[in-house]
Coordinates of C-alpha atoms in Angstrom, one line a residue:
X1 CA 0.0 0.0 0.0
X2 CA 2.8 2.4 0.8
X3 CA 4.4 1.9 -2.6
X4 CA 1.0 2.8 -4.2
X5 CA 0.9 6.0 -2.1
X6 CA 4.5 6.9 -3.1
X7 CA 3.9 6.3 -6.8
X8 CA 0.6 8.3 -6.7
X9 CA 2.3 11.2 -4.9
X10 CA 5.0 11.3 -7.5
X11 CA 2.4 11.4 -10.3
X12 CA 0.5 14.2 -8.6
X13 CA 3.7 16.2 -8.2
X14 CA 4.8 15.5 -11.8
X15 CA 1.4 15.8 -13.6
X16 CA -1.0 17.7 -11.4
X17 CA 0.9 20.3 -9.5
X18 CA 1.9 23.8 -10.9
X19 CA 3.7 26.6 -9.2
X20 CA 3.0 30.2 -10.3
X21 CA 0.1 32.7 -10.1
X22 CA -3.3 31.2 -10.2
X23 CA -6.9 32.0 -9.3
X24 CA -8.9 29.2 -7.8
X25 CA -12.6 28.5 -8.4
X26 CA -13.2 30.1 -5.0
X27 CA -11.7 33.3 -6.4
X28 CA -8.7 33.1 -4.1
X29 CA -5.3 33.9 -5.5
X30 CA -2.6 31.2 -4.9
X31 CA 0.9 30.2 -6.1
X32 CA 0.1 26.5 -5.8
X33 CA -2.4 24.9 -8.3
X34 CA -3.4 21.3 -8.5
X35 CA -5.4 19.8 -11.4
X36 CA -5.8 16.1 -10.7
X37 CA -7.4 15.2 -14.0
X38 CA -4.1 14.4 -15.8
X39 CA -3.6 11.8 -13.1
X40 CA -7.1 10.5 -12.5
X41 CA -7.8 10.2 -16.2
X42 CA -4.6 8.2 -16.9
X43 CA -4.6 4.4 -16.6
X44 CA -1.9 4.2 -13.9
X45 CA -3.2 7.2 -11.9
X46 CA -6.9 6.1 -11.9
X47 CA -5.9 2.6 -10.8
X48 CA -3.8 3.9 -8.0
X49 CA -6.4 6.5 -6.8
X50 CA -9.1 3.9 -6.9
X51 CA -7.0 1.4 -5.0
X52 CA -6.3 3.9 -2.3
X53 CA -9.7 5.6 -2.1
X54 CA -11.7 2.5 -1.8
X55 CA -10.0 1.8 1.5
X56 CA -11.7 5.0 2.9
X57 CA -15.2 4.5 1.5
X58 CA -17.8 4.0 4.2
X59 CA -18.1 0.2 4.9
X60 CA -21.9 0.5 4.5
X61 CA -21.8 2.5 1.2
X62 CA -23.9 1.2 -1.6
X63 CA -22.5 3.9 -3.9
X64 CA -19.9 6.6 -4.3
X65 CA -20.8 10.0 -5.8
X66 CA -19.4 13.4 -6.5
X67 CA -19.8 16.6 -8.4
X68 CA -19.0 16.4 -12.1
X69 CA -16.3 16.8 -13.5
X70 CA -13.6 16.2 -11.0
X71 CA -15.3 13.3 -9.3
X72 CA -16.3 11.5 -12.5
X73 CA -13.1 9.3 -13.0
X74 CA -13.0 8.8 -9.2
X75 CA -16.5 7.3 -8.8
X76 CA -16.1 5.2 -11.9
X77 CA -12.7 3.9 -10.8
X78 CA -13.8 3.1 -7.3
X79 CA -16.9 1.3 -8.6
X80 CA -14.8 -0.8 -10.9
X81 CA -12.3 -1.6 -8.1
X82 CA -15.2 -2.6 -5.9
X83 CA -16.5 -5.0 -8.5
X84 CA -13.1 -6.7 -8.9
X85 CA -12.8 -6.9 -5.1
X86 CA -16.1 -8.7 -4.7
X87 CA -18.0 -5.7 -3.4
X88 CA -21.0 -3.9 -4.9
X89 CA -20.6 -0.1 -4.9
X90 CA -22.2 1.8 -7.8
X91 CA -21.0 5.2 -9.2
X92 CA -23.2 8.3 -9.0
X93 CA -22.4 11.6 -10.8
X94 CA -24.0 14.7 -9.4
X95 CA -24.6 17.4 -12.1
X96 CA -23.9 21.0 -11.3
X97 CA -27.4 21.8 -12.7
X98 CA -30.3 19.6 -13.4
X99 CA -30.5 18.2 -16.9
X100 CA -32.7 20.6 -18.9
X101 CA -34.6 17.8 -20.8
X102 CA -36.0 14.3 -20.5
X103 CA -36.1 13.2 -16.8
X104 CA -34.3 16.4 -15.7
X105 CA -32.0 14.4 -13.5
X106 CA -29.4 15.9 -11.2
X107 CA -28.0 12.6 -10.1
X108 CA -26.9 10.2 -12.8
X109 CA -26.2 6.5 -12.4
X110 CA -27.8 3.3 -11.0
X111 CA -29.3 4.8 -7.9
X112 CA -29.5 2.6 -4.7
X113 CA -32.7 2.7 -2.6
X114 CA -33.4 5.9 -0.6
X115 CA -31.8 5.6 2.8
X116 CA -28.7 4.0 1.4
X117 CA -25.2 5.2 2.5
X118 CA -23.2 7.1 -0.2
X119 CA -19.6 8.3 0.2
X120 CA -18.7 11.5 -1.7
X121 CA -15.4 11.5 -3.6
X122 CA -13.5 14.7 -4.5
X123 CA -10.2 15.4 -6.3
X124 CA -9.1 18.6 -4.6
X125 CA -10.7 20.4 -1.6
X126 CA -10.0 24.1 -0.8
X127 CA -13.2 25.4 0.7
X128 CA -15.1 22.1 0.5
X129 CA -17.9 23.8 -1.6
X130 CA -17.9 21.2 -4.4
X131 CA -18.1 18.3 -2.1
X132 CA -20.7 20.0 0.1
X133 CA -22.8 20.7 -3.0
X134 CA -22.7 16.9 -3.9
X135 CA -23.5 16.1 -0.2
X136 CA -26.5 18.4 -0.2
X137 CA -27.9 17.0 -3.5
X138 CA -27.5 13.4 -2.3
X139 CA -29.0 14.1 1.1
X140 CA -31.9 15.9 -0.5
X141 CA -32.5 12.9 -2.7
X142 CA -32.8 10.7 0.5
X143 CA -29.3 9.3 0.8
X144 CA -27.2 9.1 4.0
X145 CA -23.8 10.8 3.5
X146 CA -21.4 10.5 6.4
X147 CA -18.0 10.8 4.7
X148 CA -16.1 12.8 2.0
X149 CA -12.8 11.3 0.6
X150 CA -10.5 13.6 -1.3
X151 CA -7.2 13.0 -3.1
X152 CA -5.7 16.3 -2.0
X153 CA -6.7 18.6 0.8
X154 CA -5.4 22.2 0.4
X155 CA -5.9 22.6 4.2
X156 CA -7.3 26.1 3.8
X157 CA -10.5 25.7 5.8
X158 CA -10.8 24.8 9.5
X159 CA -12.1 21.3 9.8
X160 CA -14.9 22.2 12.2
X161 CA -16.2 25.1 10.0
X162 CA -16.7 22.8 7.0
X163 CA -16.9 19.1 7.9
X164 CA -17.9 19.0 11.5
X165 CA -20.5 21.7 10.9
X166 CA -22.1 19.5 8.2
X167 CA -21.8 16.3 10.2
X168 CA -19.2 14.7 7.9
X169 CA -16.1 12.8 8.4
X170 CA -13.4 14.0 6.0
X171 CA -10.4 12.0 4.8
X172 CA -7.8 13.0 2.3
X173 CA -5.0 10.8 0.8
X174 CA -2.6 13.8 0.7
X175 CA -2.2 17.4 1.8
X176 CA -1.1 20.1 -0.5
X177 CA 2.2 20.3 1.4
X178 CA 2.9 16.6 0.8
X179 CA 2.5 17.2 -2.9
X180 CA 4.7 20.3 -2.9
X181 CA 7.4 18.5 -1.0
X182 CA 7.2 15.2 -2.9
X183 CA 10.5 14.0 -4.4

């Protein structure tokens, strides 16, 4: 497991991390930017992320979900990893806005029965707003969400103001500092 973490951390540093002047989706200026998609959409990166993330999915979870686009490869990868591990965990994708036609869905995927546990997956957290939007949509749809699992936590929000306030356990595979300082 430690070798997988080390390899993934190296990939994040090499393919996802940039140093410079950037504006985050929150509007905040930063010199550290992480875009996990070059890692999560690669064969090796997705396999490693899925292998490490599934270990933190709620044991009772019937599905993993997250806000499109960052969570799309994560939920699909974890669902596939679950299948090959003899578990049944489906993938749910939460749209940013309801579909404007057809069934007007906001949650895509094979939905478990209402009252089922769903773990939210996220690529990078700064303020937690994307993960919290997914949590709200899933809870409003009748699911129980107790946990959010992220690849990288930028560690910019006090834990109690985001996760505790929303009755959520939060787990990240890495902190921004670990990515910055990776060899």
